[in-house]
Structures are given as structure tokens and as C-alpha cells.
């Protein structure tokens, strides 16, 4: 065979091989991965066809397929959830960034709490906060962590902390619009015993007229005149845009509401992300658990004593209420949110207005419980309707299942 003939034969075999390869059925990812979720499916035309036909699947079939093929590895993180809320128009991009910065602060504080004994962060700092309470070392560190995360977000104009004497105006080059109030580490008296603690926060929309008058040339705190302005900006809890808390316990749980129900996220240590674990949390309408510091019983007024005695009466059912009290608002509230019942911190002879702060604790928690179908009250009025008169105002708090709070209000009326 001549050289030219050999070349021609080889070319024919190569062409024939390519044609056979083109006739082989094309294997798409839909064939290789049978569990691939899609709202369409593709099928091939007759053998040898080069096109792929796609047909739409009806909604019912798609939903059925989705539920049947849901992966055990499918996770919805807090970041993804916030982006979905933004896409749905529930929150804006600015608020998404603020909430993301808060979640980052909570992760840092969670790590500090877990390592407190190792890092020598237990015990008192040696200072007293504006409430007249001894500051724990972690109080100071947690406040700094929370403040730094909010300032660096570039979306907060004013931040107010339970640990600070006055609100702080964020430096102009970093400032945004939102006002954030927070208790960086609630229940810090329990830290040395490794009992549940938590962080609480609330986010308000600004009042532009007040913001225009703020003088931040000195770079930090507001003067007494602008304090009054901040109080008017920190409106009643009914005007909260978002509120939440993070509980540092056997697991780290981030509970959040943006006014459309309550959602709970759990920190996955494997990924370092908060993962959605409970949607649309609903508190039971009634419960058989009460959470009060009964050590102050003799300091309460008679009406409250009568209420407390009624809870201990077995009655026709033969079973009285159960008492559960941790001494950490976040821990006690979280249990009440899940199991129902009532949490209370009333006024007494020592504390005429109770000990919990309206802006940092009572209003955010009441906003959360109402979003979950519960109720927050000072014994006579709805917490969210109370107009704050000062930054660190204290109010009595009774919060929990609707029926239990209303029962208490009848005794106090």
C-alpha cells in the first residue's frame, strides 16, 4: 500500500470513529446524579439526535420530588436567611449588615465565654457600671466586642449599651443610620459557675431631625442635650425593627425576629455558622412553669404574694406549677418561650421599679415574645407601649404565655 493510500485509510477510520462517538448518548449531570433537584427534566430524542428536549414539571410533582430528595446535608445559614429576607423586601441591605455584625459579635463572645476559665476572664473587673453593679471581666470585654463589631459595620449611627453611662455616637466616617441598644452579657453573675448567659439586642430606625443635631467632633460620647434626643429616637418597643438574643449554653442559640415571626439558629461548631433549626417559633398559650426569684417574696406587695400562692395551690388537678429559676434572663426566657409559662421580675421594697432595663432587656424580649404569640407586661401595661423617659430606665417585667400573663394582671389589678 502506498503512503498516500495508507494516509487515506487512516483518515477514514478516524472519521468513522468520530461519527460513532457522536452517536453515543450524551450523559448529562441529570443522569449521573439521579437525586439532582430541578423543576424541569430533560429527555433525549431518538438515538443519534443532537438536541435535548426539556419539559416543565408541574408544581405538585416538583414539591413531591423536592421533599423526597431533600439532602441531610442541606443547611440554611443565618447569612443566607438574611439575604432571603432582603430579597423578599422584609429588611433592607443596611439592616442585613447590622444583623450580620451582631451575629459575628455573638460568635466572638461565645468563644470568650467557653474559654473564660482558661483565659482568666472569670471574677470581677474591679469597676462598677452605671447600674451600680460590679462589672465582671467578661462584661467589659463583651461590651468592647459588641461595640467594635457594630461600629465597624458602617451602618449604625448610635449605639447604647447597658454597660455604658451614655450612648455612643459612631465616628462620622463609619456612621450609618440604625440605632442599636444591647446588653452585651446578661446573667454575667453566673459566668464563674458556667451557667447559661446571653446577649440581648434591639434595633431602631433613626429620627433624622435628632441625628442632624448630634455633635461628634470629640469622637465619642453625646452631651446631655443629645441624650434627650437619643431617648426620643429610642422609641417605644412597638417601633422596634428587629430584636433578638444569643444564649451561650450547652449550645449557642441565636434567636431573631425582624417583625415576621421568630426564628432560632444554632451555631454549628463544624462550620462556624449559625444554622436555622426552628422556624416560626410559637410559645404555648399556657404553661405550668413559673420563673421568679422567690427569695424576695417577703419584699413583694400582697397582691403579688397572693398570685404566687395560687400557683403553688394544687387545685382540682392536684398538681401545682413547677418553679424553674436560673437567674439569667436569656436562659429563663428561652425555656419559657419553648415550654410556656411565665417569667417575672417584679418591683419590690428595695427596687421600686424592678431591676431590668426597658431599652436593653424588657422591650427586645417583649417584641420577641409577641412575635411568638405571647405577651409582655409590667403588670398593668403592655411593655411595648411604654415610652422611655431615660436611657437606663427600669421597669417590672412579666413575660410569657398569654393566659399566664393575663392571669397575673388580674391579681395585680
mmCIF file of C-alpha atoms in Angstrom:
data_model
loop_
_atom_site.group_PDB
_atom_site.id
_atom_site.type_symbol
_atom_site.label_atom_id
_atom_site.label_comp_id
_atom_site.label_asym_id
_atom_site.label_seq_id
_atom_site.Cartn_x
_atom_site.Cartn_y
_atom_site.Cartn_z
ATOM 1 C CA UNK A 1 0.000 0.000 0.000
ATOM 2 C CA UNK A 2 1.401 3.367 -0.998
ATOM 3 C CA UNK A 3 1.933 6.132 1.541
ATOM 4 C CA UNK A 4 -0.987 8.175 0.167
ATOM 5 C CA UNK A 5 -3.333 5.190 0.340
ATOM 6 C CA UNK A 6 -2.338 4.450 3.925
ATOM 7 C CA UNK A 7 -2.996 8.025 4.887
ATOM 8 C CA UNK A 8 -6.448 7.923 3.257
ATOM 9 C CA UNK A 9 -7.381 4.700 5.062
ATOM 10 C CA UNK A 10 -6.275 6.090 8.402
ATOM 11 C CA UNK A 11 -8.326 9.244 7.829
ATOM 12 C CA UNK A 12 -11.408 7.135 7.005
ATOM 13 C CA UNK A 13 -11.048 5.100 10.195
ATOM 14 C CA UNK A 14 -10.659 8.303 12.234
ATOM 15 C CA UNK A 15 -13.747 9.853 10.659
ATOM 16 C CA UNK A 16 -15.748 6.682 11.264
ATOM 17 C CA UNK A 17 -14.601 6.648 14.901
ATOM 18 C CA UNK A 18 -15.685 10.251 15.418
ATOM 19 C CA UNK A 19 -19.103 9.525 13.937
ATOM 20 C CA UNK A 20 -19.557 6.598 16.329
ATOM 21 C CA UNK A 21 -18.545 8.792 19.237
ATOM 22 C CA UNK A 22 -21.101 11.413 18.230
ATOM 23 C CA UNK A 23 -23.790 8.747 18.134
ATOM 24 C CA UNK A 24 -23.167 7.755 21.751
ATOM 25 C CA UNK A 25 -25.917 9.037 24.106
ATOM 26 C CA UNK A 26 -24.858 12.185 25.972
ATOM 27 C CA UNK A 27 -24.681 11.696 29.755
ATOM 28 C CA UNK A 28 -25.773 14.890 31.472
ATOM 29 C CA UNK A 29 -25.497 15.593 35.235
ATOM 30 C CA UNK A 30 -29.178 14.668 35.443
ATOM 31 C CA UNK A 31 -28.277 11.062 34.508
ATOM 32 C CA UNK A 32 -25.196 10.849 36.661
ATOM 33 C CA UNK A 33 -26.903 12.329 39.753
ATOM 34 C CA UNK A 34 -30.416 10.904 39.930
ATOM 35 C CA UNK A 35 -31.237 12.924 43.055
ATOM 36 C CA UNK A 36 -30.431 16.269 41.414
ATOM 37 C CA UNK A 37 -33.322 18.613 42.267
ATOM 38 C CA UNK A 38 -34.838 20.694 39.463
ATOM 39 C CA UNK A 39 -38.182 21.975 38.340
ATOM 40 C CA UNK A 40 -37.508 20.605 34.856
ATOM 41 C CA UNK A 41 -36.410 17.269 33.480
ATOM 42 C CA UNK A 42 -34.658 16.570 30.242
ATOM 43 C CA UNK A 43 -35.018 13.623 27.860
ATOM 44 C CA UNK A 44 -33.199 12.740 24.707
ATOM 45 C CA UNK A 45 -34.816 12.446 21.337
ATOM 46 C CA UNK A 46 -34.382 9.358 19.233
ATOM 47 C CA UNK A 47 -30.918 7.776 19.143
ATOM 48 C CA UNK A 48 -28.491 9.874 17.197
ATOM 49 C CA UNK A 49 -30.308 13.176 17.859
ATOM 50 C CA UNK A 50 -28.116 16.042 18.850
ATOM 51 C CA UNK A 51 -30.679 18.121 20.777
ATOM 52 C CA UNK A 52 -32.078 17.747 24.269
ATOM 53 C CA UNK A 53 -35.751 18.368 24.994
ATOM 54 C CA UNK A 54 -36.784 19.869 28.361
ATOM 55 C CA UNK A 55 -40.280 19.590 29.764
ATOM 56 C CA UNK A 56 -41.660 21.565 32.715
ATOM 57 C CA UNK A 57 -42.794 19.661 35.772
ATOM 58 C CA UNK A 58 -45.979 20.769 37.488
ATOM 59 C CA UNK A 59 -45.676 22.379 40.953
ATOM 60 C CA UNK A 60 -47.118 19.393 42.822
ATOM 61 C CA UNK A 61 -44.654 16.991 41.219
ATOM 62 C CA UNK A 62 -41.754 19.344 41.884
ATOM 63 C CA UNK A 63 -42.751 19.735 45.529
ATOM 64 C CA UNK A 64 -43.099 15.986 45.919
ATOM 65 C CA UNK A 65 -39.711 15.384 44.330
ATOM 66 C CA UNK A 66 -38.144 18.079 46.497
ATOM 67 C CA UNK A 67 -39.420 16.529 49.720
ATOM 68 C CA UNK A 68 -38.395 13.056 48.611
ATOM 69 C CA UNK A 69 -34.862 14.067 47.647
ATOM 70 C CA UNK A 70 -34.054 16.607 50.410
ATOM 71 C CA UNK A 71 -30.458 16.137 51.392
ATOM 72 C CA UNK A 72 -29.499 15.631 55.016
ATOM 73 C CA UNK A 73 -26.608 17.996 54.315
ATOM 74 C CA UNK A 74 -28.815 20.887 53.233
ATOM 75 C CA UNK A 75 -28.289 23.770 55.685
ATOM 76 C CA UNK A 76 -29.797 27.245 55.798
ATOM 77 C CA UNK A 77 -27.335 29.580 57.467
ATOM 78 C CA UNK A 78 -28.194 32.875 59.136
ATOM 79 C CA UNK A 79 -26.373 34.741 56.362
ATOM 80 C CA UNK A 80 -28.438 33.027 53.653
ATOM 81 C CA UNK A 81 -31.635 33.559 55.641
ATOM 82 C CA UNK A 82 -30.916 37.292 55.976
ATOM 83 C CA UNK A 83 -30.273 37.566 52.235
ATOM 84 C CA UNK A 84 -33.599 35.847 51.538
ATOM 85 C CA UNK A 85 -35.370 38.311 53.853
ATOM 86 C CA UNK A 86 -33.691 41.133 51.961
ATOM 87 C CA UNK A 87 -34.777 39.697 48.601
ATOM 88 C CA UNK A 88 -38.343 39.428 49.903
ATOM 89 C CA UNK A 89 -38.297 43.100 50.934
ATOM 90 C CA UNK A 90 -38.685 42.358 54.656
ATOM 91 C CA UNK A 91 -35.413 44.104 55.540
ATOM 92 C CA UNK A 92 -33.008 46.301 53.589
ATOM 93 C CA UNK A 93 -29.327 45.751 52.825
ATOM 94 C CA UNK A 94 -28.275 48.084 55.638
ATOM 95 C CA UNK A 95 -30.140 46.083 58.279
ATOM 96 C CA UNK A 96 -28.735 42.853 56.846
ATOM 97 C CA UNK A 97 -25.220 44.149 57.500
ATOM 98 C CA UNK A 98 -26.088 45.268 61.043
ATOM 99 C CA UNK A 99 -27.557 41.872 61.928
ATOM 100 C CA UNK A 100 -24.578 40.084 60.394
ATOM 101 C CA UNK A 101 -22.203 42.181 62.517
ATOM 102 C CA UNK A 102 -24.230 41.306 65.633
ATOM 103 C CA UNK A 103 -24.018 37.600 64.821
ATOM 104 C CA UNK A 104 -20.246 37.946 64.477
ATOM 105 C CA UNK A 105 -20.061 39.646 67.895
ATOM 106 C CA UNK A 106 -22.071 36.777 69.386
ATOM 107 C CA UNK A 107 -19.679 34.193 67.931
ATOM 108 C CA UNK A 108 -16.733 36.011 69.483
ATOM 109 C CA UNK A 109 -18.448 36.311 72.873
ATOM 110 C CA UNK A 110 -19.442 32.637 72.758
ATOM 111 C CA UNK A 111 -15.788 31.716 72.309
ATOM 112 C CA UNK A 112 -14.763 34.002 75.180
ATOM 113 C CA UNK A 113 -17.411 32.509 77.477
ATOM 114 C CA UNK A 114 -16.341 28.950 76.688
ATOM 115 C CA UNK A 115 -12.712 29.791 77.434
ATOM 116 C CA UNK A 116 -13.354 32.102 80.378
ATOM 117 C CA UNK A 117 -11.809 29.804 82.977
ATOM 118 C CA UNK A 118 -8.781 29.077 80.802
ATOM 119 C CA UNK A 119 -8.209 32.702 79.790
ATOM 120 C CA UNK A 120 -8.593 34.073 83.329
ATOM 121 C CA UNK A 121 -11.732 36.028 82.412
ATOM 122 C CA UNK A 122 -13.729 34.969 85.467
ATOM 123 C CA UNK A 123 -14.190 37.178 88.528
ATOM 124 C CA UNK A 124 -14.862 40.897 88.843
ATOM 125 C CA UNK A 125 -13.090 43.640 86.916
ATOM 126 C CA UNK A 126 -12.894 45.928 89.945
ATOM 127 C CA UNK A 127 -15.178 48.598 88.471
ATOM 128 C CA UNK A 128 -18.872 49.394 88.890
ATOM 129 C CA UNK A 129 -21.153 50.066 85.914
ATOM 130 C CA UNK A 130 -23.765 52.800 85.621
ATOM 131 C CA UNK A 131 -26.321 50.483 87.239
ATOM 132 C CA UNK A 132 -24.231 50.309 90.412
ATOM 133 C CA UNK A 133 -23.368 46.672 89.729
ATOM 134 C CA UNK A 134 -19.916 45.110 89.950
ATOM 135 C CA UNK A 135 -18.614 44.547 86.442
ATOM 136 C CA UNK A 136 -17.292 41.122 85.637
ATOM 137 C CA UNK A 137 -14.215 40.872 83.429
ATOM 138 C CA UNK A 138 -16.298 39.372 80.642
ATOM 139 C CA UNK A 139 -18.818 42.230 80.945
ATOM 140 C CA UNK A 140 -16.123 44.681 79.937
ATOM 141 C CA UNK A 141 -14.640 42.519 77.172
ATOM 142 C CA UNK A 142 -18.054 41.581 75.737
ATOM 143 C CA UNK A 143 -19.126 45.223 75.666
ATOM 144 C CA UNK A 144 -15.987 46.114 73.709
ATOM 145 C CA UNK A 145 -16.508 43.239 71.265
ATOM 146 C CA UNK A 146 -20.151 44.183 70.647
ATOM 147 C CA UNK A 147 -19.344 47.878 70.231
ATOM 148 C CA UNK A 148 -16.452 47.274 67.844
ATOM 149 C CA UNK A 149 -18.493 44.961 65.606
ATOM 150 C CA UNK A 150 -21.332 47.488 65.385
ATOM 151 C CA UNK A 151 -19.029 50.438 64.726
ATOM 152 C CA UNK A 152 -17.068 48.633 62.019
ATOM 153 C CA UNK A 153 -20.294 47.613 60.226
ATOM 154 C CA UNK A 154 -20.619 51.199 58.997
ATOM 155 C CA UNK A 155 -24.401 51.025 59.343
ATOM 156 C CA UNK A 156 -25.003 52.239 62.904
ATOM 157 C CA UNK A 157 -25.289 55.875 63.918
ATOM 158 C CA UNK A 158 -25.777 55.478 67.667
ATOM 159 C CA UNK A 159 -25.156 52.508 69.939
ATOM 160 C CA UNK A 160 -26.361 52.301 73.517
ATOM 161 C CA UNK A 161 -25.081 49.660 75.914
ATOM 162 C CA UNK A 162 -26.224 48.661 79.362
ATOM 163 C CA UNK A 163 -22.568 48.881 80.428
ATOM 164 C CA UNK A 164 -22.042 52.466 79.215
ATOM 165 C CA UNK A 165 -23.042 55.622 81.060
ATOM 166 C CA UNK A 166 -24.286 57.315 77.898
ATOM 167 C CA UNK A 167 -24.964 56.283 74.292
ATOM 168 C CA UNK A 168 -22.072 56.464 71.864
ATOM 169 C CA UNK A 169 -22.189 58.290 68.544
ATOM 170 C CA UNK A 170 -20.295 56.341 65.921
ATOM 171 C CA UNK A 171 -17.436 58.245 64.285
ATOM 172 C CA UNK A 172 -18.726 60.049 61.217
ATOM 173 C CA UNK A 173 -16.548 58.199 58.715
ATOM 174 C CA UNK A 174 -18.074 54.893 59.868
ATOM 175 C CA UNK A 175 -21.552 56.022 60.838
ATOM 176 C CA UNK A 176 -24.792 54.755 59.389
ATOM 177 C CA UNK A 177 -28.420 55.220 60.306
ATOM 178 C CA UNK A 178 -29.537 52.490 62.676
ATOM 179 C CA UNK A 179 -29.680 52.776 66.454
ATOM 180 C CA UNK A 180 -28.729 49.599 68.296
ATOM 181 C CA UNK A 181 -29.341 49.022 72.013
ATOM 182 C CA UNK A 182 -27.857 45.973 73.684
ATOM 183 C CA UNK A 183 -26.916 44.150 76.845
ATOM 184 C CA UNK A 184 -23.620 42.511 75.835
ATOM 185 C CA UNK A 185 -23.648 39.803 78.520
ATOM 186 C CA UNK A 186 -26.820 39.235 80.502
ATOM 187 C CA UNK A 187 -26.552 36.966 83.538
ATOM 188 C CA UNK A 188 -22.825 37.568 83.928
ATOM 189 C CA UNK A 189 -23.076 36.779 87.648
ATOM 190 C CA UNK A 190 -23.408 33.146 86.522
ATOM 191 C CA UNK A 191 -20.195 33.085 84.486
ATOM 192 C CA UNK A 192 -17.946 31.756 87.235
ATOM 193 C CA UNK A 193 -20.336 28.813 87.681
ATOM 194 C CA UNK A 194 -20.537 28.167 83.912
ATOM 195 C CA UNK A 195 -24.308 28.673 83.915
ATOM 196 C CA UNK A 196 -26.249 29.980 80.883
ATOM 197 C CA UNK A 197 -25.642 33.584 79.875
ATOM 198 C CA UNK A 198 -26.615 35.589 76.820
ATOM 199 C CA UNK A 199 -26.599 38.798 74.793
ATOM 200 C CA UNK A 200 -29.737 40.842 74.055
ATOM 201 C CA UNK A 201 -30.204 43.490 71.360
ATOM 202 C CA UNK A 202 -32.804 45.701 69.725
ATOM 203 C CA UNK A 203 -32.602 47.797 66.554
ATOM 204 C CA UNK A 204 -34.486 51.040 65.982
ATOM 205 C CA UNK A 205 -34.882 53.282 62.975
ATOM 206 C CA UNK A 206 -33.313 56.730 63.398
ATOM 207 C CA UNK A 207 -35.002 60.086 63.733
ATOM 208 C CA UNK A 208 -33.297 62.254 61.117
ATOM 209 C CA UNK A 209 -34.040 65.506 62.926
ATOM 210 C CA UNK A 210 -32.205 64.293 66.008
ATOM 211 C CA UNK A 211 -29.274 62.869 64.073
ATOM 212 C CA UNK A 212 -28.716 66.202 62.380
ATOM 213 C CA UNK A 213 -28.108 67.879 65.755
ATOM 214 C CA UNK A 214 -25.540 65.380 67.035
ATOM 215 C CA UNK A 215 -22.100 66.869 67.567
ATOM 216 C CA UNK A 216 -19.457 64.171 67.316
ATOM 217 C CA UNK A 217 -16.399 66.388 66.911
ATOM 218 C CA UNK A 218 -14.940 64.926 70.091
ATOM 219 C CA UNK A 219 -15.322 61.490 68.522
ATOM 220 C CA UNK A 220 -17.230 59.621 71.198
ATOM 221 C CA UNK A 221 -19.992 60.313 73.696
ATOM 222 C CA UNK A 222 -23.020 62.544 73.389
ATOM 223 C CA UNK A 223 -23.667 65.543 75.616
ATOM 224 C CA UNK A 224 -26.660 65.764 77.942
ATOM 225 C CA UNK A 225 -28.726 67.629 75.359
ATOM 226 C CA UNK A 226 -28.375 64.930 72.760
ATOM 227 C CA UNK A 227 -29.130 62.252 75.361
ATOM 228 C CA UNK A 228 -32.700 63.546 75.345
ATOM 229 C CA UNK A 229 -32.613 63.328 71.580
ATOM 230 C CA UNK A 230 -31.499 59.704 71.750
ATOM 231 C CA UNK A 231 -34.322 58.895 74.149
ATOM 232 C CA UNK A 232 -36.802 60.229 71.630
ATOM 233 C CA UNK A 233 -35.101 58.177 68.904
ATOM 234 C CA UNK A 234 -35.183 55.054 71.068
ATOM 235 C CA UNK A 235 -38.918 54.951 70.775
ATOM 236 C CA UNK A 236 -41.305 52.548 72.490
ATOM 237 C CA UNK A 237 -40.633 48.901 71.792
ATOM 238 C CA UNK A 238 -43.561 48.814 69.374
ATOM 239 C CA UNK A 239 -41.305 50.698 66.945
ATOM 240 C CA UNK A 240 -38.515 48.127 67.035
ATOM 241 C CA UNK A 241 -37.415 46.944 63.607
ATOM 242 C CA UNK A 242 -35.644 43.839 64.863
ATOM 243 C CA UNK A 243 -34.721 42.218 68.162
ATOM 244 C CA UNK A 244 -33.035 39.080 69.338
ATOM 245 C CA UNK A 245 -30.772 37.351 71.787
ATOM 246 C CA UNK A 246 -27.958 34.854 71.743
ATOM 247 C CA UNK A 247 -27.779 32.240 74.505
ATOM 248 C CA UNK A 248 -24.429 30.747 75.481
ATOM 249 C CA UNK A 249 -25.165 27.359 76.988
ATOM 250 C CA UNK A 250 -24.670 23.689 76.050
ATOM 251 C CA UNK A 251 -25.159 25.036 72.533
ATOM 252 C CA UNK A 252 -25.052 28.598 71.224
ATOM 253 C CA UNK A 253 -28.520 29.634 70.074
ATOM 254 C CA UNK A 254 -29.300 32.853 68.188
ATOM 255 C CA UNK A 255 -32.997 33.828 68.303
ATOM 256 C CA UNK A 256 -34.131 36.611 65.983
ATOM 257 C CA UNK A 257 -37.226 38.416 64.781
ATOM 258 C CA UNK A 258 -37.477 41.087 62.106
ATOM 259 C CA UNK A 259 -41.208 41.509 62.677
ATOM 260 C CA UNK A 260 -42.262 38.433 60.690
ATOM 261 C CA UNK A 261 -42.165 35.652 63.279
ATOM 262 C CA UNK A 262 -39.389 34.263 65.454
ATOM 263 C CA UNK A 263 -36.547 32.106 64.114
ATOM 264 C CA UNK A 264 -33.917 30.167 66.044
ATOM 265 C CA UNK A 265 -30.419 29.406 64.754
ATOM 266 C CA UNK A 266 -27.848 27.117 66.367
ATOM 267 C CA UNK A 267 -24.108 27.641 66.000
ATOM 268 C CA UNK A 268 -22.579 24.678 64.202
ATOM 269 C CA UNK A 269 -19.002 24.429 65.502
ATOM 270 C CA UNK A 270 -18.007 22.381 62.463
ATOM 271 C CA UNK A 271 -18.740 25.236 60.054
ATOM 272 C CA UNK A 272 -18.616 28.206 62.411
ATOM 273 C CA UNK A 273 -22.035 29.298 61.153
ATOM 274 C CA UNK A 274 -25.440 29.813 62.708
ATOM 275 C CA UNK A 275 -27.806 27.290 61.102
ATOM 276 C CA UNK A 276 -31.591 27.584 61.065
ATOM 277 C CA UNK A 277 -33.038 24.989 63.431
ATOM 278 C CA UNK A 278 -36.542 26.266 64.237
ATOM 279 C CA UNK A 279 -38.881 28.314 62.052
ATOM 280 C CA UNK A 280 -41.836 30.383 63.247
ATOM 281 C CA UNK A 281 -41.382 29.644 66.947
ATOM 282 C CA UNK A 282 -44.690 29.743 68.833
ATOM 283 C CA UNK A 283 -44.984 29.932 72.608
ATOM 284 C CA UNK A 284 -47.754 27.753 74.114
ATOM 285 C CA UNK A 285 -50.870 29.697 75.113
ATOM 286 C CA UNK A 286 -50.499 28.452 78.690
ATOM 287 C CA UNK A 287 -47.885 26.661 80.742
ATOM 288 C CA UNK A 288 -47.252 25.165 84.164
ATOM 289 C CA UNK A 289 -43.804 26.668 84.851
ATOM 290 C CA UNK A 290 -43.119 29.922 86.683
ATOM 291 C CA UNK A 291 -39.778 31.631 86.967
ATOM 292 C CA UNK A 292 -39.468 34.185 89.800
ATOM 293 C CA UNK A 293 -36.797 34.873 92.391
ATOM 294 C CA UNK A 294 -38.825 33.798 95.408
ATOM 295 C CA UNK A 295 -36.017 34.856 97.710
ATOM 296 C CA UNK A 296 -37.632 38.315 97.517
ATOM 297 C CA UNK A 297 -41.090 37.028 98.440
ATOM 298 C CA UNK A 298 -41.290 38.989 101.701
ATOM 299 C CA UNK A 299 -40.452 42.207 99.809
ATOM 300 C CA UNK A 300 -43.347 41.874 97.357
ATOM 301 C CA UNK A 301 -46.750 43.526 97.739
ATOM 302 C CA UNK A 302 -49.705 41.477 98.939
ATOM 303 C CA UNK A 303 -51.351 41.119 95.521
ATOM 304 C CA UNK A 304 -48.255 39.535 94.049
ATOM 305 C CA UNK A 305 -47.933 37.239 97.074
ATOM 306 C CA UNK A 306 -51.498 36.062 96.520
ATOM 307 C CA UNK A 307 -50.731 35.335 92.885
ATOM 308 C CA UNK A 308 -47.637 33.350 93.842
ATOM 309 C CA UNK A 309 -49.574 31.362 96.450
ATOM 310 C CA UNK A 310 -52.202 30.491 93.833
ATOM 311 C CA UNK A 311 -49.528 28.926 91.634
ATOM 312 C CA UNK A 312 -48.492 26.614 94.458
ATOM 313 C CA UNK A 313 -52.057 25.500 95.155
ATOM 314 C CA UNK A 314 -52.568 22.013 93.615
ATOM 315 C CA UNK A 315 -56.241 22.805 92.939
ATOM 316 C CA UNK A 316 -58.607 20.280 91.353
ATOM 317 C CA UNK A 317 -55.858 18.899 89.120
ATOM 318 C CA UNK A 318 -53.763 18.015 92.162
ATOM 319 C CA UNK A 319 -50.633 19.398 90.521
ATOM 320 C CA UNK A 320 -49.185 22.836 91.291
ATOM 321 C CA UNK A 321 -46.992 24.859 88.953
ATOM 322 C CA UNK A 322 -43.314 23.965 88.763
ATOM 323 C CA UNK A 323 -40.656 26.527 89.734
ATOM 324 C CA UNK A 324 -37.612 26.993 87.491
ATOM 325 C CA UNK A 325 -35.207 29.892 88.001
ATOM 326 C CA UNK A 326 -31.722 30.225 86.546
ATOM 327 C CA UNK A 327 -31.057 33.866 87.356
ATOM 328 C CA UNK A 328 -30.241 34.694 83.724
ATOM 329 C CA UNK A 329 -32.980 36.473 81.776
ATOM 330 C CA UNK A 330 -31.914 34.909 78.480
ATOM 331 C CA UNK A 331 -31.855 31.367 79.878
ATOM 332 C CA UNK A 332 -35.133 31.673 81.769
ATOM 333 C CA UNK A 333 -36.847 33.398 78.848
ATOM 334 C CA UNK A 334 -35.664 30.817 76.301
ATOM 335 C CA UNK A 335 -37.113 27.972 78.363
ATOM 336 C CA UNK A 336 -40.370 29.889 78.777
ATOM 337 C CA UNK A 337 -40.521 30.544 75.027
ATOM 338 C CA UNK A 338 -40.242 26.827 74.275
ATOM 339 C CA UNK A 339 -42.301 25.294 77.084
ATOM 340 C CA UNK A 340 -44.732 28.056 78.022
ATOM 341 C CA UNK A 341 -45.393 29.560 81.439
ATOM 342 C CA UNK A 342 -44.328 32.908 82.867
ATOM 343 C CA UNK A 343 -41.123 34.718 83.792
ATOM 344 C CA UNK A 344 -41.275 37.645 86.196
ATOM 345 C CA UNK A 345 -39.017 40.240 87.765
ATOM 346 C CA UNK A 346 -41.383 42.427 89.806
ATOM 347 C CA UNK A 347 -40.854 45.623 91.756
ATOM 348 C CA UNK A 348 -40.244 45.202 95.483
ATOM 349 C CA UNK A 349 -39.411 47.288 98.541
ATOM 350 C CA UNK A 350 -35.741 47.507 97.536
ATOM 351 C CA UNK A 351 -36.240 48.104 93.814
ATOM 352 C CA UNK A 352 -39.311 50.266 93.281
ATOM 353 C CA UNK A 353 -39.260 49.732 89.518
ATOM 354 C CA UNK A 354 -37.678 46.309 89.369
ATOM 355 C CA UNK A 355 -34.134 45.773 88.129
ATOM 356 C CA UNK A 356 -34.476 45.072 84.411
ATOM 357 C CA UNK A 357 -33.800 47.835 81.892
ATOM 358 C CA UNK A 358 -36.556 48.834 79.497
ATOM 359 C CA UNK A 359 -34.404 49.594 76.442
ATOM 360 C CA UNK A 360 -31.844 46.816 76.681
ATOM 361 C CA UNK A 361 -33.844 43.899 78.059
ATOM 362 C CA UNK A 362 -37.595 44.342 78.507
ATOM 363 C CA UNK A 363 -38.529 45.876 75.150
ATOM 364 C CA UNK A 364 -36.490 43.499 72.931
ATOM 365 C CA UNK A 365 -37.712 40.428 74.827
ATOM 366 C CA UNK A 366 -41.326 41.628 74.717
ATOM 367 C CA UNK A 367 -41.038 42.220 70.976
ATOM 368 C CA UNK A 368 -39.784 38.665 70.539
ATOM 369 C CA UNK A 369 -42.460 37.070 72.725
ATOM 370 C CA UNK A 370 -45.282 38.934 70.971
ATOM 371 C CA UNK A 371 -43.962 37.801 67.603
ATOM 372 C CA UNK A 372 -44.164 34.257 69.001
ATOM 373 C CA UNK A 373 -47.754 34.711 70.177
ATOM 374 C CA UNK A 374 -47.017 35.585 73.825
ATOM 375 C CA UNK A 375 -47.289 38.709 75.946
ATOM 376 C CA UNK A 376 -45.012 41.112 77.829
ATOM 377 C CA UNK A 377 -46.365 43.346 80.604
ATOM 378 C CA UNK A 378 -45.266 45.440 83.572
ATOM 379 C CA UNK A 379 -48.277 44.085 85.446
ATOM 380 C CA UNK A 380 -50.631 46.784 84.185
ATOM 381 C CA UNK A 381 -49.463 47.937 80.755
ATOM 382 C CA UNK A 382 -48.018 46.436 77.613
ATOM 383 C CA UNK A 383 -44.228 46.758 77.733
ATOM 384 C CA UNK A 384 -44.005 47.776 74.078
ATOM 385 C CA UNK A 385 -46.267 50.781 74.720
ATOM 386 C CA UNK A 386 -44.087 52.295 77.457
ATOM 387 C CA UNK A 387 -42.308 55.477 76.351
ATOM 388 C CA UNK A 388 -38.776 55.505 77.767
ATOM 389 C CA UNK A 389 -38.032 58.585 79.851
ATOM 390 C CA UNK A 390 -34.329 57.930 80.334
ATOM 391 C CA UNK A 391 -31.605 55.745 78.861
ATOM 392 C CA UNK A 392 -31.309 53.283 81.740
ATOM 393 C CA UNK A 393 -34.959 53.264 82.843
ATOM 394 C CA UNK A 394 -36.042 50.186 84.791
ATOM 395 C CA UNK A 395 -39.486 48.584 84.727
ATOM 396 C CA UNK A 396 -41.095 45.466 86.221
ATOM 397 C CA UNK A 397 -41.362 42.630 83.712
ATOM 398 C CA UNK A 398 -43.823 39.755 83.397
ATOM 399 C CA UNK A 399 -43.451 37.840 80.170
ATOM 400 C CA UNK A 400 -44.556 34.528 78.714
ATOM 401 C CA UNK A 401 -47.719 32.716 77.657
ATOM 402 C CA UNK A 402 -50.730 34.957 77.059
ATOM 403 C CA UNK A 403 -53.010 33.168 79.522
ATOM 404 C CA UNK A 404 -50.402 33.161 82.287
ATOM 405 C CA UNK A 405 -49.562 36.870 81.955
ATOM 406 C CA UNK A 406 -53.244 37.812 81.842
ATOM 407 C CA UNK A 407 -53.860 35.734 84.959
ATOM 408 C CA UNK A 408 -51.161 37.692 86.795
ATOM 409 C CA UNK A 409 -52.574 41.031 85.588
ATOM 410 C CA UNK A 410 -55.953 40.137 87.117
ATOM 411 C CA UNK A 411 -54.315 39.606 90.503
ATOM 412 C CA UNK A 412 -52.436 42.908 90.283
ATOM 413 C CA UNK A 413 -55.395 44.957 89.027
#
